Coordinates of C-alpha atoms in Angstrom, one line a residue:
M1 CA 128.2 68.4 90.8
E2 CA 127.1 71.4 88.1
R3 CA 123.9 71.7 89.8
Y4 CA 125.1 72.1 93.1
E5 CA 127.7 74.5 92.2
A6 CA 124.4 76.1 90.1
R7 CA 122.2 76.4 93.5
L8 CA 124.9 77.6 95.8
E9 CA 125.4 80.4 93.1
T10 CA 122.0 81.3 93.3
M11 CA 122.0 81.1 97.4
E12 CA 124.6 83.7 97.6
E13 CA 122.8 85.6 95.3
T14 CA 120.3 86.0 97.4
N15 CA 121.7 86.4 100.6
R16 CA 124.0 89.2 99.1
R17 CA 120.5 90.8 97.8
R18 CA 118.8 90.3 100.8
E19 CA 122.1 92.1 102.8
C20 CA 121.7 94.7 100.2
N21 CA 118.2 94.8 101.3
K22 CA 118.4 95.3 105.1
L23 CA 121.6 98.0 104.5
R24 CA 119.6 99.9 102.2
D25 CA 116.9 100.0 104.8
R26 CA 119.0 100.9 107.6
L27 CA 120.3 103.5 105.4
L28 CA 117.4 105.2 104.6
Q29 CA 116.2 105.3 108.3
S30 CA 118.9 106.9 109.0
Y31 CA 118.8 109.9 106.0
R32 CA 115.4 110.4 107.6
Y33 CA 116.1 110.5 110.4
Y34 CA 118.9 113.0 110.1
T35 CA 117.4 115.1 107.2
N36 CA 114.0 116.0 108.9
S37 CA 114.7 119.8 110.2
S38 CA 111.5 119.0 112.3
M39 CA 113.6 115.1 114.2
N40 CA 116.9 116.9 114.0
P41 CA 116.9 120.8 113.6
S42 CA 120.3 121.7 113.4
L43 CA 120.8 119.0 110.7
S44 CA 124.1 117.6 112.2
W45 CA 125.3 114.2 113.8
T46 CA 127.9 113.2 115.9
H47 CA 131.4 112.0 113.9
M48 CA 130.4 108.3 115.9
E49 CA 127.0 108.6 114.3
A50 CA 128.6 109.9 110.4
E51 CA 131.5 107.3 110.5
A52 CA 128.6 104.0 111.3
F53 CA 126.6 105.1 108.4
W54 CA 129.3 105.4 106.1
G55 CA 130.5 102.0 107.3
L56 CA 126.9 101.1 106.3
F57 CA 127.3 103.0 102.9
R58 CA 131.0 100.9 102.3
D59 CA 128.9 97.9 103.2
Y60 CA 126.1 97.7 100.9
E61 CA 128.4 99.4 97.8
E62 CA 130.6 96.8 98.0
A63 CA 127.2 94.4 98.3
G64 CA 126.3 95.8 94.9
G65 CA 124.1 98.6 95.9
N66 CA 122.9 101.8 94.0
G67 CA 121.2 104.5 92.0
Y68 CA 119.0 106.5 94.5
M69 CA 121.6 106.1 97.5
H70 CA 124.3 106.9 95.1
T71 CA 121.7 110.1 93.6
V72 CA 119.7 111.4 96.7
V73 CA 120.8 110.2 100.1
Q74 CA 124.4 110.4 99.7
P75 CA 124.6 114.5 98.7
A76 CA 121.8 115.2 101.9
M77 CA 124.0 113.4 104.0
E78 CA 127.5 115.1 103.1
K79 CA 125.5 118.2 103.5
L80 CA 125.2 117.3 107.2
R81 CA 126.8 119.0 110.3
V82 CA 129.3 117.1 112.2
R83 CA 129.9 118.2 116.2
E84 CA 131.5 116.8 118.3
C85 CA 130.1 113.9 120.8
G86 CA 129.5 116.4 123.8
E87 CA 128.4 119.6 121.6
E88 CA 124.8 120.7 121.8
A89 CA 122.8 119.5 118.5

């Protein structure tokens, strides 16, 4: 029984790490796009885009993510101007 519990814990940790890596990848894709003045000259995003990003960010934190995302990505994303959906970028 202990062997199965240990195996289950290992599998859960592996799944948590994989989910964290997937979330980090998606967050970094958004970071690279929205903070790139060539791709996003207004350095802005809509409320919907911001909510989606911060939802993923919370999931990332809950999965145990930390480090670079908090020291570089989070501050840069907080500087973006939030605009209305119909507003020109």
